[in-house]
Coordinates of C-alpha atoms in Angstrom, one line a residue:
Chain A
M1 CA 163.0 65.4 51.6
T2 CA 166.3 63.8 51.4
S3 CA 168.6 65.6 54.3
P4 CA 167.6 64.1 57.9
V5 CA 166.7 67.2 59.2
S6 CA 164.0 67.4 57.2
H7 CA 162.8 64.2 58.5
L8 CA 163.0 65.9 62.5
G9 CA 159.2 65.8 63.2
V10 CA 159.0 62.8 62.8
L11 CA 162.2 61.4 64.5
V12 CA 161.3 62.7 67.6
V13 CA 158.5 60.0 67.9
I14 CA 160.1 57.2 66.0
V15 CA 163.3 57.3 67.3
P16 CA 162.3 56.7 71.2
L17 CA 159.5 54.3 70.0
L18 CA 162.5 52.2 68.0
A19 CA 164.7 52.5 71.6
A20 CA 161.6 51.4 74.0
Y21 CA 162.2 48.0 71.7
C22 CA 165.6 47.7 72.7
A23 CA 164.9 48.2 76.3
E24 CA 163.5 44.9 76.7
L25 CA 166.2 42.9 75.1
P26 CA 166.1 39.9 77.6
W27 CA 170.4 40.1 78.8
Q28 CA 170.8 40.4 82.3
A29 CA 173.9 42.4 81.3
W30 CA 171.5 44.8 79.5
R31 CA 169.0 45.6 82.9
R32 CA 170.8 49.0 83.6
A33 CA 172.3 49.6 80.4
S34 CA 168.1 49.6 79.6
L35 CA 168.4 53.2 81.6
R36 CA 171.2 54.4 80.5
L37 CA 169.7 54.2 77.2
A38 CA 166.2 56.0 77.8
T39 CA 168.8 58.4 78.8
V40 CA 171.1 59.0 76.1
T41 CA 167.3 58.6 73.5
A42 CA 166.0 61.0 75.7
A43 CA 169.1 63.1 75.3
A44 CA 168.9 62.9 71.6
V45 CA 164.8 63.7 71.0
F46 CA 165.5 66.6 73.3
G47 CA 168.7 67.6 70.7
F48 CA 166.1 67.2 67.9
C49 CA 163.3 69.5 69.5
V50 CA 165.9 72.3 69.9
L51 CA 166.8 72.3 66.3
L52 CA 163.2 71.6 65.6
A53 CA 162.3 74.7 67.6
A54 CA 165.0 76.6 65.8
Q55 CA 163.7 76.0 62.6
V56 CA 160.1 76.7 63.4
M57 CA 161.7 79.8 64.8
Q58 CA 163.6 81.0 61.2
K59 CA 160.8 79.6 58.9
G60 CA 157.5 79.7 60.6
A61 CA 155.4 76.5 61.1
L62 CA 156.5 72.9 59.6
L63 CA 154.2 70.4 57.5
Y64 CA 155.2 67.1 58.3
A65 CA 153.6 64.6 55.5
I66 CA 154.5 60.7 57.0
G67 CA 155.3 58.5 54.1
G68 CA 155.4 61.3 51.7
R69 CA 151.7 61.1 51.2
P70 CA 150.1 64.3 51.9
A71 CA 146.5 65.3 53.5
P72 CA 143.6 64.9 53.2
W73 CA 144.9 61.1 52.8
G74 CA 147.7 60.8 54.6
I75 CA 148.9 61.5 58.5
E76 CA 150.4 65.5 58.6
F77 CA 152.9 66.4 61.6
L78 CA 152.2 69.9 62.2
I79 CA 154.7 71.5 64.2
D80 CA 153.8 75.3 64.8
P81 CA 155.5 78.0 67.0
V82 CA 152.8 76.3 70.3
A83 CA 153.7 72.9 69.5
A84 CA 157.8 73.8 69.0
Y85 CA 157.4 75.5 72.9
L86 CA 156.1 72.3 73.8
L87 CA 158.3 69.7 72.6
L88 CA 160.8 71.4 73.7
G89 CA 159.4 71.5 77.4
L90 CA 158.5 68.1 77.4
S91 CA 161.4 66.7 75.8
G92 CA 163.5 68.8 78.4
I93 CA 161.7 66.9 81.2
F94 CA 161.4 63.5 80.0
F95 CA 165.4 63.9 79.6
L96 CA 165.8 65.0 83.4
V97 CA 163.7 62.6 85.1
A98 CA 165.7 59.8 83.0
L99 CA 168.7 61.4 85.1
F100 CA 167.2 61.6 87.7
A101 CA 165.6 57.6 87.2
E102 CA 169.4 56.2 86.5
D103 CA 170.1 57.0 90.4
E104 CA 167.2 56.1 92.2
L105 CA 165.0 54.1 90.8
E106 CA 166.6 51.0 90.9
A107 CA 165.9 51.3 95.3
E108 CA 162.1 51.3 94.4
I109 CA 161.9 48.8 91.9
G110 CA 164.9 46.2 91.7
E111 CA 167.0 45.1 89.3
A112 CA 164.5 43.3 87.3
G113 CA 162.3 46.4 87.0
L114 CA 164.4 48.4 84.8
P115 CA 164.1 47.2 80.9
H116 CA 160.0 47.6 81.8
F117 CA 160.4 51.0 83.2
S118 CA 163.1 52.3 80.4
A119 CA 160.6 50.4 77.5
L120 CA 157.6 52.2 79.0
Y121 CA 159.2 55.7 79.3
L122 CA 160.8 55.8 76.3
L123 CA 156.6 54.6 74.4
L124 CA 155.2 56.9 76.7
E125 CA 157.7 60.1 75.6
A126 CA 157.0 59.0 72.3
A127 CA 153.4 59.0 72.4
L128 CA 153.1 62.5 74.0
L129 CA 155.4 64.1 71.5
G130 CA 153.3 62.8 68.6
L131 CA 150.0 63.6 70.3
V132 CA 151.5 67.5 70.5
A133 CA 152.9 67.2 67.3
T134 CA 150.0 65.4 65.6
N135 CA 147.6 67.1 63.0
D136 CA 145.7 64.3 62.1
L137 CA 142.1 63.4 64.5
F138 CA 142.7 59.4 64.4
N139 CA 146.5 59.5 65.2
T140 CA 145.7 61.5 68.1
F141 CA 143.8 58.6 69.5
V142 CA 146.0 56.9 68.6
F143 CA 148.7 58.1 70.7
L144 CA 146.7 59.1 73.7
E145 CA 145.9 55.1 73.8
I146 CA 149.7 54.3 73.8
S147 CA 150.2 56.7 76.5
A148 CA 147.4 55.4 78.1
I149 CA 148.8 51.8 78.4
A150 CA 152.5 53.4 79.2
A151 CA 151.3 55.4 81.6
V152 CA 149.3 52.0 83.6
G153 CA 152.5 50.4 83.1
L154 CA 154.5 52.8 84.5
V155 CA 151.9 53.3 87.8
A156 CA 151.9 49.2 88.0
L157 CA 155.1 49.0 88.4
K158 CA 156.3 48.6 91.8
N159 CA 154.0 45.4 91.5
D160 CA 152.1 45.8 95.2
R161 CA 149.0 45.5 95.8
L162 CA 148.2 49.3 96.0
S163 CA 149.4 50.0 92.9
I164 CA 148.4 47.2 90.6
E165 CA 144.8 48.6 92.0
A166 CA 145.3 51.4 91.1
A167 CA 146.5 51.1 88.3
Y168 CA 143.7 49.0 87.2
R169 CA 141.5 51.8 87.7
Y170 CA 143.2 54.2 85.8
L171 CA 143.3 51.6 83.2
I172 CA 139.8 51.6 83.5
L173 CA 138.5 55.3 83.7
S174 CA 141.3 56.2 80.9
T175 CA 139.7 53.7 78.7
L176 CA 136.3 55.1 79.3
G177 CA 137.6 58.4 78.4
S178 CA 139.1 56.7 75.1
G179 CA 135.8 55.2 73.8
A180 CA 133.9 58.8 74.3
F181 CA 137.0 59.5 72.7
L182 CA 136.9 57.4 69.5
F183 CA 133.0 58.2 69.9
A184 CA 133.4 61.8 68.8
I185 CA 135.7 60.9 66.4
A186 CA 133.2 59.0 64.6
L187 CA 130.6 61.2 65.0
L188 CA 132.8 64.1 63.8
Y189 CA 133.9 61.5 60.3
A190 CA 129.9 61.1 59.9
V191 CA 129.0 65.2 59.6
T192 CA 132.6 65.8 57.8
G193 CA 134.3 62.6 55.6
H194 CA 137.8 64.1 57.1
L195 CA 140.4 63.0 60.0
N196 CA 143.0 65.9 59.2
L197 CA 142.5 68.8 61.1
E198 CA 142.8 71.6 58.9
Y199 CA 140.4 70.2 56.8
L200 CA 137.9 68.9 59.3
K201 CA 138.0 72.4 60.6
Q202 CA 137.1 73.7 57.3
A203 CA 134.2 70.9 56.6
L204 CA 132.5 71.5 60.3
A205 CA 131.5 75.0 59.4
P206 CA 128.9 74.0 56.7
A207 CA 128.6 70.7 59.0
L208 CA 127.4 72.7 61.7
A209 CA 124.4 74.2 59.5
S210 CA 122.7 70.8 58.8
Y211 CA 123.6 68.4 61.9
P212 CA 123.9 70.5 64.8
L213 CA 122.5 67.9 66.9
S214 CA 126.0 65.2 65.6
V215 CA 128.4 68.0 66.3
A216 CA 127.3 68.9 69.7
A217 CA 127.0 65.7 71.0
A218 CA 130.9 65.2 69.3
L219 CA 132.0 67.8 71.5
A220 CA 130.7 66.6 74.5
M221 CA 131.8 63.3 74.3
L222 CA 135.2 64.6 73.3
L223 CA 135.2 66.8 76.3
L224 CA 134.2 64.0 78.5
G225 CA 136.9 61.8 77.1
L226 CA 139.4 64.2 78.0
M227 CA 138.0 65.2 81.0
V228 CA 138.3 61.7 82.5
K229 CA 142.1 61.6 81.3
A230 CA 143.0 64.6 82.0
A231 CA 141.5 64.2 85.6
L232 CA 139.4 67.3 86.0
Y233 CA 137.6 67.3 89.1
P234 CA 134.9 65.3 89.7
L235 CA 136.7 62.7 87.3
H236 CA 140.1 62.7 89.0
I237 CA 139.2 59.8 91.1
W238 CA 141.9 57.9 89.7
L239 CA 144.5 60.1 90.2
P240 CA 145.7 60.3 93.5
D241 CA 146.3 56.6 94.1
A242 CA 148.2 56.2 91.0
H243 CA 149.9 58.7 91.5
A244 CA 151.2 58.6 94.9
A245 CA 151.1 54.4 94.7
A246 CA 154.1 54.8 91.3
P247 CA 157.6 55.0 92.1
T248 CA 159.2 58.8 92.0
P249 CA 160.3 58.9 88.9
S250 CA 157.1 57.8 86.8
S251 CA 154.9 59.8 89.4
A252 CA 157.2 62.7 88.3
I253 CA 156.5 62.6 84.8
L254 CA 152.1 61.1 85.2
S255 CA 152.0 64.1 87.4
G256 CA 154.2 66.6 85.4
V257 CA 153.5 65.5 81.8
V258 CA 151.0 63.0 81.2
V259 CA 147.9 64.8 82.5
E260 CA 149.0 68.4 80.9
A261 CA 149.5 66.8 77.8
Y262 CA 145.6 65.4 77.7
A263 CA 144.7 69.1 79.2
L264 CA 146.9 70.1 76.2
V265 CA 144.5 68.3 73.4
L266 CA 141.7 69.3 74.3
L267 CA 142.7 73.0 74.6
K268 CA 143.9 72.2 71.0
L269 CA 140.9 70.4 69.4
V270 CA 138.0 72.4 71.1
L271 CA 139.6 75.8 70.0
H272 CA 141.2 74.7 66.6
L273 CA 138.5 72.5 65.0
F274 CA 134.9 73.8 66.3
P275 CA 133.5 77.1 64.8
A276 CA 133.2 79.6 66.3
P277 CA 129.5 79.7 67.6
V278 CA 130.0 76.2 69.2
A279 CA 133.7 77.0 70.2
A280 CA 132.0 79.9 72.5
S281 CA 129.0 78.6 73.4
S282 CA 128.5 79.1 77.4
A283 CA 126.8 75.7 77.2
W284 CA 130.3 73.9 77.4
R285 CA 132.4 76.6 78.9
L286 CA 130.3 77.1 82.2
P287 CA 130.5 73.3 83.3
V288 CA 134.3 73.5 82.7
L289 CA 134.4 76.3 84.6
W290 CA 132.3 75.0 87.4
A291 CA 134.1 71.7 87.0
S292 CA 137.8 74.0 87.0
T293 CA 137.2 75.9 90.6
A294 CA 135.6 72.9 92.1
A295 CA 138.7 71.0 91.2
I296 CA 141.4 74.2 92.5
F297 CA 139.4 73.7 95.8
A298 CA 138.5 70.3 95.9
G299 CA 142.1 69.5 95.4
S300 CA 143.9 72.2 97.5
L301 CA 141.1 71.0 100.5
A302 CA 142.5 67.1 100.2
A303 CA 146.0 68.4 100.1
I304 CA 145.5 70.0 103.2
R305 CA 144.6 67.0 104.8
E306 CA 146.9 64.8 103.5
D307 CA 150.3 63.8 105.8
D308 CA 151.9 61.0 102.7
I309 CA 153.8 63.9 100.8
K310 CA 153.4 62.1 97.4
K311 CA 149.1 62.1 98.2
M312 CA 149.4 65.6 98.7
L313 CA 151.0 66.5 96.3
A314 CA 148.7 64.3 93.8
Y315 CA 146.0 66.4 95.1
S316 CA 147.9 69.2 94.1
T317 CA 147.8 68.2 90.6
V318 CA 144.2 67.8 90.9
S319 CA 143.5 71.3 91.7
Q320 CA 146.3 72.6 88.9
V321 CA 144.9 70.9 86.6
G322 CA 141.4 72.9 87.5
Y323 CA 143.9 75.7 86.8
L324 CA 144.9 74.8 83.2
L325 CA 141.5 74.5 82.3
L326 CA 140.0 77.4 83.9
G327 CA 141.4 79.4 81.3
V328 CA 140.3 77.4 78.3
G329 CA 136.8 78.0 80.1
L330 CA 137.1 81.4 80.2
L331 CA 138.2 82.3 76.7
S332 CA 139.7 85.7 76.4
R333 CA 142.8 85.9 75.6
S334 CA 145.0 86.0 78.5
G335 CA 142.9 83.7 79.8
L336 CA 144.3 81.0 77.5
L337 CA 147.8 82.5 77.5
G338 CA 147.6 81.7 80.9
S339 CA 146.6 78.1 80.6
L340 CA 149.2 77.6 77.9
L341 CA 152.0 78.7 80.2
H342 CA 150.6 76.7 82.8
V343 CA 150.9 73.3 80.7
L344 CA 154.9 74.0 81.2
N345 CA 155.0 75.8 84.2
H346 CA 153.1 73.6 86.4
A347 CA 155.4 70.7 84.6
V348 CA 158.3 71.7 85.2
V349 CA 157.6 72.6 89.0
K350 CA 155.8 69.9 89.3
A351 CA 158.1 67.1 88.1
M352 CA 160.8 68.9 90.6
L353 CA 158.1 68.5 93.6
F354 CA 157.9 64.6 93.2
L355 CA 162.1 64.2 92.2
A356 CA 162.7 66.2 95.7
A357 CA 160.0 64.2 97.3
G358 CA 161.2 61.1 96.7
A359 CA 165.2 62.3 97.2
I360 CA 164.3 63.6 100.3
I361 CA 162.1 59.9 101.6
R362 CA 164.7 58.4 99.7
S363 CA 167.5 60.0 102.2
T364 CA 166.0 60.6 105.3
G365 CA 163.5 57.1 105.2
R366 CA 160.0 59.7 106.3
R367 CA 157.2 59.4 103.4
R368 CA 155.1 61.7 106.4
V369 CA 155.5 65.5 106.0
S370 CA 154.5 65.6 109.7
E371 CA 157.8 64.2 110.2
W372 CA 159.9 65.8 108.0
Q373 CA 161.3 68.8 110.7
G374 CA 164.9 69.8 109.9
V375 CA 164.9 67.7 106.8
G376 CA 166.5 70.6 105.2
L377 CA 169.5 70.1 107.0
Q378 CA 169.7 66.4 106.3
A379 CA 168.8 66.7 102.4
P380 CA 169.7 70.0 101.9
L381 CA 169.7 69.9 98.2
P382 CA 166.1 68.2 97.4
A383 CA 164.7 70.3 100.8
A384 CA 165.5 73.0 98.5
A385 CA 164.1 72.4 95.4
F386 CA 161.2 71.0 97.2
A387 CA 160.7 75.0 98.5
V388 CA 161.5 76.6 95.3
G389 CA 158.8 74.3 93.8
A390 CA 156.6 74.9 97.0
L391 CA 156.7 78.9 96.7
S392 CA 156.3 78.5 92.9
M393 CA 152.9 76.5 93.6
V394 CA 151.7 78.9 95.7
G395 CA 152.3 81.8 92.8
I396 CA 154.5 83.6 94.5
P397 CA 156.5 86.4 92.1
P398 CA 159.5 85.8 90.5
L399 CA 158.6 82.1 90.3
N400 CA 157.0 80.8 87.0
G401 CA 153.8 79.9 89.2
F402 CA 153.3 83.7 89.3
I403 CA 153.3 84.4 86.2
S404 CA 150.6 81.4 85.3
K405 CA 148.2 82.9 88.0
W406 CA 149.0 86.3 86.8
Y407 CA 147.4 85.7 83.2
L408 CA 144.4 83.6 84.7
S409 CA 143.6 86.4 86.6
L410 CA 143.6 89.1 83.8
G411 CA 141.9 86.8 81.4
A412 CA 139.0 86.4 84.4
L413 CA 138.8 90.1 84.1
E414 CA 138.6 90.1 80.1
A415 CA 136.3 88.0 79.9
R416 CA 134.0 90.0 82.0
M417 CA 133.6 87.1 85.1
P418 CA 135.3 88.8 88.0
L419 CA 134.3 85.8 90.3
Y420 CA 137.5 83.8 89.1
L421 CA 139.9 86.3 89.9
W422 CA 138.8 85.5 92.8
V423 CA 138.9 82.1 92.5
V424 CA 142.5 82.5 91.3
L425 CA 143.4 84.6 94.6
L426 CA 141.5 82.5 97.4
S427 CA 143.1 79.9 96.1
S428 CA 146.8 80.6 96.2
L429 CA 145.6 81.1 100.0
L430 CA 144.6 77.8 100.0
N431 CA 148.1 76.6 98.8
A432 CA 150.0 78.2 101.0
A433 CA 148.2 76.7 103.3
Y434 CA 150.0 73.3 102.7
Y435 CA 152.6 73.8 100.9
I436 CA 154.1 76.6 103.4
P437 CA 154.3 74.4 106.6
V438 CA 156.5 71.7 104.7
V439 CA 158.7 74.2 103.8
V440 CA 158.2 75.8 107.5
R441 CA 159.0 72.7 108.8
C442 CA 161.6 71.5 106.5
F443 CA 164.1 74.3 107.5
L444 CA 163.2 75.9 111.0
T445 CA 162.3 73.4 113.3
P446 CA 165.3 70.9 114.8
A447 CA 166.1 67.7 113.6
R448 CA 164.7 65.0 114.9
A449 CA 167.5 62.1 115.8
G450 CA 167.6 59.9 112.8
L451 CA 169.4 58.6 109.7
K452 CA 172.5 60.5 108.2
A453 CA 172.1 62.0 104.6
P454 CA 173.9 59.6 102.3
S455 CA 175.6 61.9 99.7
R456 CA 174.0 62.1 96.8
P457 CA 175.7 61.6 93.1
A458 CA 176.0 64.0 91.0
S459 CA 173.4 62.7 88.1
A460 CA 170.5 62.9 90.8
T461 CA 171.3 66.5 92.0
A462 CA 171.3 68.4 88.6
P463 CA 167.9 67.5 87.0
L464 CA 166.7 69.3 90.5
L465 CA 169.3 72.4 90.3
V466 CA 168.5 72.8 86.4
L467 CA 164.7 72.3 87.1
A468 CA 165.1 74.8 90.1
L469 CA 166.6 77.2 87.6
A470 CA 163.7 76.7 85.1
T471 CA 161.4 77.6 87.2
L472 CA 163.2 80.9 88.3
L473 CA 164.0 81.7 85.0
M474 CA 160.3 81.1 83.4
G475 CA 158.9 83.7 85.8
L476 CA 161.9 86.1 85.6
F477 CA 161.5 86.1 81.5
P478 CA 158.4 85.1 80.3
S479 CA 158.3 87.0 77.5
V480 CA 160.4 84.6 76.2
Q481 CA 157.3 82.1 76.1
L482 CA 155.0 85.1 75.4
G483 CA 156.6 85.3 72.4
L484 CA 156.6 81.5 71.5
V485 CA 152.8 81.5 71.7
G486 CA 151.5 85.0 72.0
R487 CA 150.4 84.8 68.2
T488 CA 148.7 81.6 68.1
V489 CA 146.9 82.3 71.6
A490 CA 145.4 86.2 70.0
A491 CA 144.3 83.8 66.8
W492 CA 142.3 81.2 68.9
A493 CA 140.9 84.5 71.2
A494 CA 139.8 86.6 68.3
R495 CA 137.3 83.3 66.9
Chain B
M1 CA 104.6 55.9 66.3
T2 CA 104.9 53.9 63.2
E3 CA 107.0 56.8 62.1
L4 CA 109.6 56.4 64.8
L5 CA 109.8 53.1 64.2
G6 CA 110.7 53.4 60.7
K7 CA 113.2 55.4 61.9
L8 CA 114.6 53.6 63.8
Y9 CA 114.8 50.9 61.5
H10 CA 116.7 53.0 59.1
N11 CA 119.3 53.5 61.3
G12 CA 119.4 50.7 63.2
F13 CA 123.1 50.9 63.2
Y14 CA 123.1 53.8 65.4
A15 CA 120.2 53.2 67.9
T16 CA 121.9 49.7 68.4
A17 CA 125.2 51.5 68.8
A18 CA 123.8 53.9 71.1
I19 CA 122.0 50.7 73.2
L20 CA 125.3 49.0 73.5
F21 CA 126.8 52.3 74.6
L22 CA 125.4 52.6 77.4
T23 CA 125.2 49.4 78.6
G24 CA 128.3 48.8 78.7
F25 CA 129.3 51.9 79.9
Y26 CA 126.3 51.0 82.9
I27 CA 128.2 47.6 83.2
V28 CA 131.4 49.8 84.3
L29 CA 130.4 51.5 86.8
A30 CA 128.1 49.7 88.2
D31 CA 129.1 46.0 88.4
N32 CA 131.3 45.2 91.1
H33 CA 133.1 42.4 89.2
L34 CA 136.2 43.3 87.9
I35 CA 136.4 41.6 85.0
K36 CA 132.5 42.1 84.6
K37 CA 134.2 46.0 84.3
V38 CA 136.7 44.9 81.4
I39 CA 133.8 43.3 79.4
G40 CA 131.7 46.0 80.0
I41 CA 134.9 48.1 78.5
N42 CA 134.7 46.1 75.7
V43 CA 130.6 45.9 75.1
M44 CA 131.3 49.8 75.3
E45 CA 133.9 49.9 72.7
S46 CA 131.7 47.3 70.4
A47 CA 129.5 50.4 69.6
V48 CA 132.0 52.4 69.1
F49 CA 133.4 50.7 66.7
L50 CA 130.1 49.5 64.7
I51 CA 129.2 52.9 64.5
F52 CA 132.5 54.1 63.1
V53 CA 131.9 51.2 60.3
A54 CA 128.2 51.9 60.0
T55 CA 129.4 55.2 58.9
G56 CA 131.0 53.7 55.6
Y57 CA 128.7 51.4 54.6
V58 CA 127.0 51.6 51.3
E59 CA 123.8 49.8 51.0
G60 CA 124.8 46.7 48.3
G61 CA 128.5 48.3 48.3
R62 CA 131.4 45.6 47.9
A63 CA 135.0 45.7 49.2
P64 CA 136.8 48.3 46.9
I65 CA 139.0 46.3 45.4
L66 CA 139.2 47.8 41.9
T67 CA 140.0 44.5 39.6
A68 CA 136.8 42.6 41.3
P69 CA 133.3 44.9 39.9
P70 CA 131.9 46.8 42.5
G71 CA 128.4 45.5 43.9
P72 CA 125.3 47.2 42.8
G73 CA 125.6 49.9 45.2
G74 CA 128.8 50.3 44.1
Y75 CA 132.3 50.3 47.1
I76 CA 132.0 51.0 50.4
N77 CA 134.1 53.7 52.2
P78 CA 137.6 51.4 53.1
V79 CA 138.8 54.3 55.7
P80 CA 136.2 53.6 58.5
S81 CA 137.1 49.7 58.3
A82 CA 141.1 50.4 58.3
L83 CA 140.8 52.7 61.5
I84 CA 138.5 50.2 63.4
L85 CA 141.0 47.3 62.6
T86 CA 143.6 50.0 64.6
G87 CA 140.4 50.3 67.4
I88 CA 140.2 46.6 67.5
V89 CA 143.9 46.2 68.1
V90 CA 144.3 49.0 70.8
S91 CA 141.1 47.4 72.7
V92 CA 142.6 43.6 72.3
S93 CA 145.6 45.1 73.9
V94 CA 143.9 46.8 76.5
T95 CA 141.8 44.4 77.2
A96 CA 144.9 41.8 77.9
F97 CA 146.2 44.3 80.1
S98 CA 144.0 44.9 82.2
L99 CA 142.8 41.1 82.8
A100 CA 146.9 40.5 83.8
L101 CA 146.3 43.2 86.2
V102 CA 142.8 41.8 87.5
S103 CA 145.1 38.5 87.6
R104 CA 147.6 40.2 90.1
I105 CA 144.7 41.6 92.0
Y106 CA 143.3 38.3 92.8
Q107 CA 146.9 37.2 93.6
H108 CA 147.4 40.4 96.4
Y109 CA 143.7 40.1 98.1
G110 CA 142.3 36.8 96.8
T111 CA 138.9 38.5 95.3
V112 CA 137.8 40.1 92.6
D113 CA 134.8 42.1 93.9
V114 CA 135.2 45.5 94.7
D115 CA 133.1 45.5 97.9
E116 CA 135.2 42.7 99.4
L117 CA 138.1 44.4 98.1
A118 CA 138.0 47.4 100.0
R119 CA 137.3 45.5 102.9
R120 CA 140.2 43.4 102.8
R121 CA 142.4 46.6 102.2
G122 CA 141.2 47.3 105.3
P123 CA 140.0 51.4 106.5
E124 CA 143.5 53.2 105.4
P125 CA 147.1 51.5 104.6

C-alpha cells in the first residue's frame, strides 16, 4: 500500500475534490486560470483512469479499503471491469467538455462565474466517479447528494430567472429522490446490519425469508428515488427546463453524464444487491418497462414539437433514459448489455450534440431549429458533429447508437417480450422524425442572410472531433466494449 | 384493536417516521409556497433520520464510550447515529442552498407562490 499507484482507485475521487476547493481562490487573476485548472485536473483524472483500466485488465478487479480499514467497517472502492470501463468513459467526457468550456463558457456566464463553474464541475466529477467506484451503500448516498448539489449549482450558474427556477425545481425533486433512497438504506440496514454491498448482498438472502415486506419496501423506495434522479418518465418533469436553461458545457455534462450515472447506480444496485427471486420479480420489472416505454414515446413526441434546440435535446434525453432502463426491465443478457453499452454510447453522443448545438448557437446566434437553414455552411464543423450525433441517436449503423439498439432488440427477443422490439423500432422512426429534418435544414437548404461565423479556436473544435470519432469507433468496434463488460453482464443475467 | 395499538406503541418510532415521511411528502407536492416546500423536505428527511437512528437504539442502552460503564441495556449501536450525523449535514446544506435559490426567485419575480410565479412568467418565454 505504499506506492502511489496502489492508491489510484481513490485518487480518482480525491484529486478533483481537492482541486474543486482550489478553484474558488479569490484573486481576480485566478478566475480564468481556474478553468484551466479544471481542464488539467480532468486530464489528470483521465490519465489515472487509463492506468486503472490497464491494471484491472491485467490483474482483475481491484478492491481498495479507504484509510486501510477493511470491510465490513470501512468504506471500500471496488473497481471491477465494468467500473473501469465507465470510469474511463466518463472521465474522458469530463476532460473533453472542460476543454470546450475554456473557450465557450465565458461568453455565457461572464468572467466572474468561471471559478464557480470550475469548482462545481470538479465536485461533480469527483462525485460521479465515486458513485461508479464505491462499494458501500451509504457512501453511494453521500456521492448522490454531492452530485445533486453540484449539478443544481451548474444549472443555476447563469443566474437568470429561467435557470434559477429550473434549478429550484431540480433541487426539490432530487432531494425527494434522495429521501426515498435514504429510507431504503435505513430499511436494508435494519434487516441486515450491513452497508458494504458485498456483505449486504450475502445477508439479504436470509433476511428476505424473515422480513419480505421490508426488503420489498426497500426495493420500491430505491427504485423510486433513483427513477426521480434519472428522470424516468413520468418523474422527468424537472429535466427539460433544467438541462435547457443551463450553460452549454453544463447541459452537456448534465444530459450526457449525470442522468446516466444515476441510471447506472440503479442498474448496479438492483441487479447486484437483491437476491434472485426479488431481482427477477415482475412486480418491479413491469412498471419499469411501462415507464421506459412511456418515456421513449413521450420524450420523442415532445422533442418533435420543440423548436428550441436545447430543449429538443433535453426531451431527447428523456426518451433515451427510457432505453437505459428498458434493458434493465427486460433483464435478459443482451438487454442488460444494451443498457450498459447505452450508458456510454448515449453519454458520448449527447455530450457532443449539446456542445455542437452550443457552438452553433454561439456562432450564428440562432437557438431555434426552424432558423437553422444553411447553418452547415456557416459553422461546418459543429454542424457536421451535430449530424453525426443525430444519425447515431436515430440508430444508423455503423454509429454507436445502432449498437445499443441492436442489443436492446436482441434483449427483447431473449426475454420473450417481442412487443419491446417494436418499441425500439418504432421509436427509431420517431427519433428520425426530429433529428433528420434538422440535419437536412443545416446542410441542404440555402443559408439565410446572417452573421458570418467566427473562426473557432482549436481547443473548441478538438472536443467535437474526438467525440465524433469516438461515436464512429464505438460503433465500428463494439467488441472492445463487449469484452470489458460482457462477463459481468452474463453474471447478472444468470441470477 | 388493542393488539394493533400495542403493536403501534412498541413500534412507535417506525409509525411516527411513516407519518412524518408522508406528511413531508404531501407538503412538498401539494403546497404552493416555495419555502414551505423546503420545510416539507426537512420534515420528510427528519422521518428518515428517525427511522435510521431507531434501528440502532437499544432499550436502556448508553452511548458506546468504552471507558464509561454500559447502561442496563448495554451499549447502543453507534453506526446509525454516525451515519445520520452525515445525513443531517447533507440536509442542512441542501436546505441552505434551496433557500438561497428561493431568495433569488423572489428577487426575479417578486413572489414565492407557484401559481403567481406561473402567471408572472407568462405563457411561454
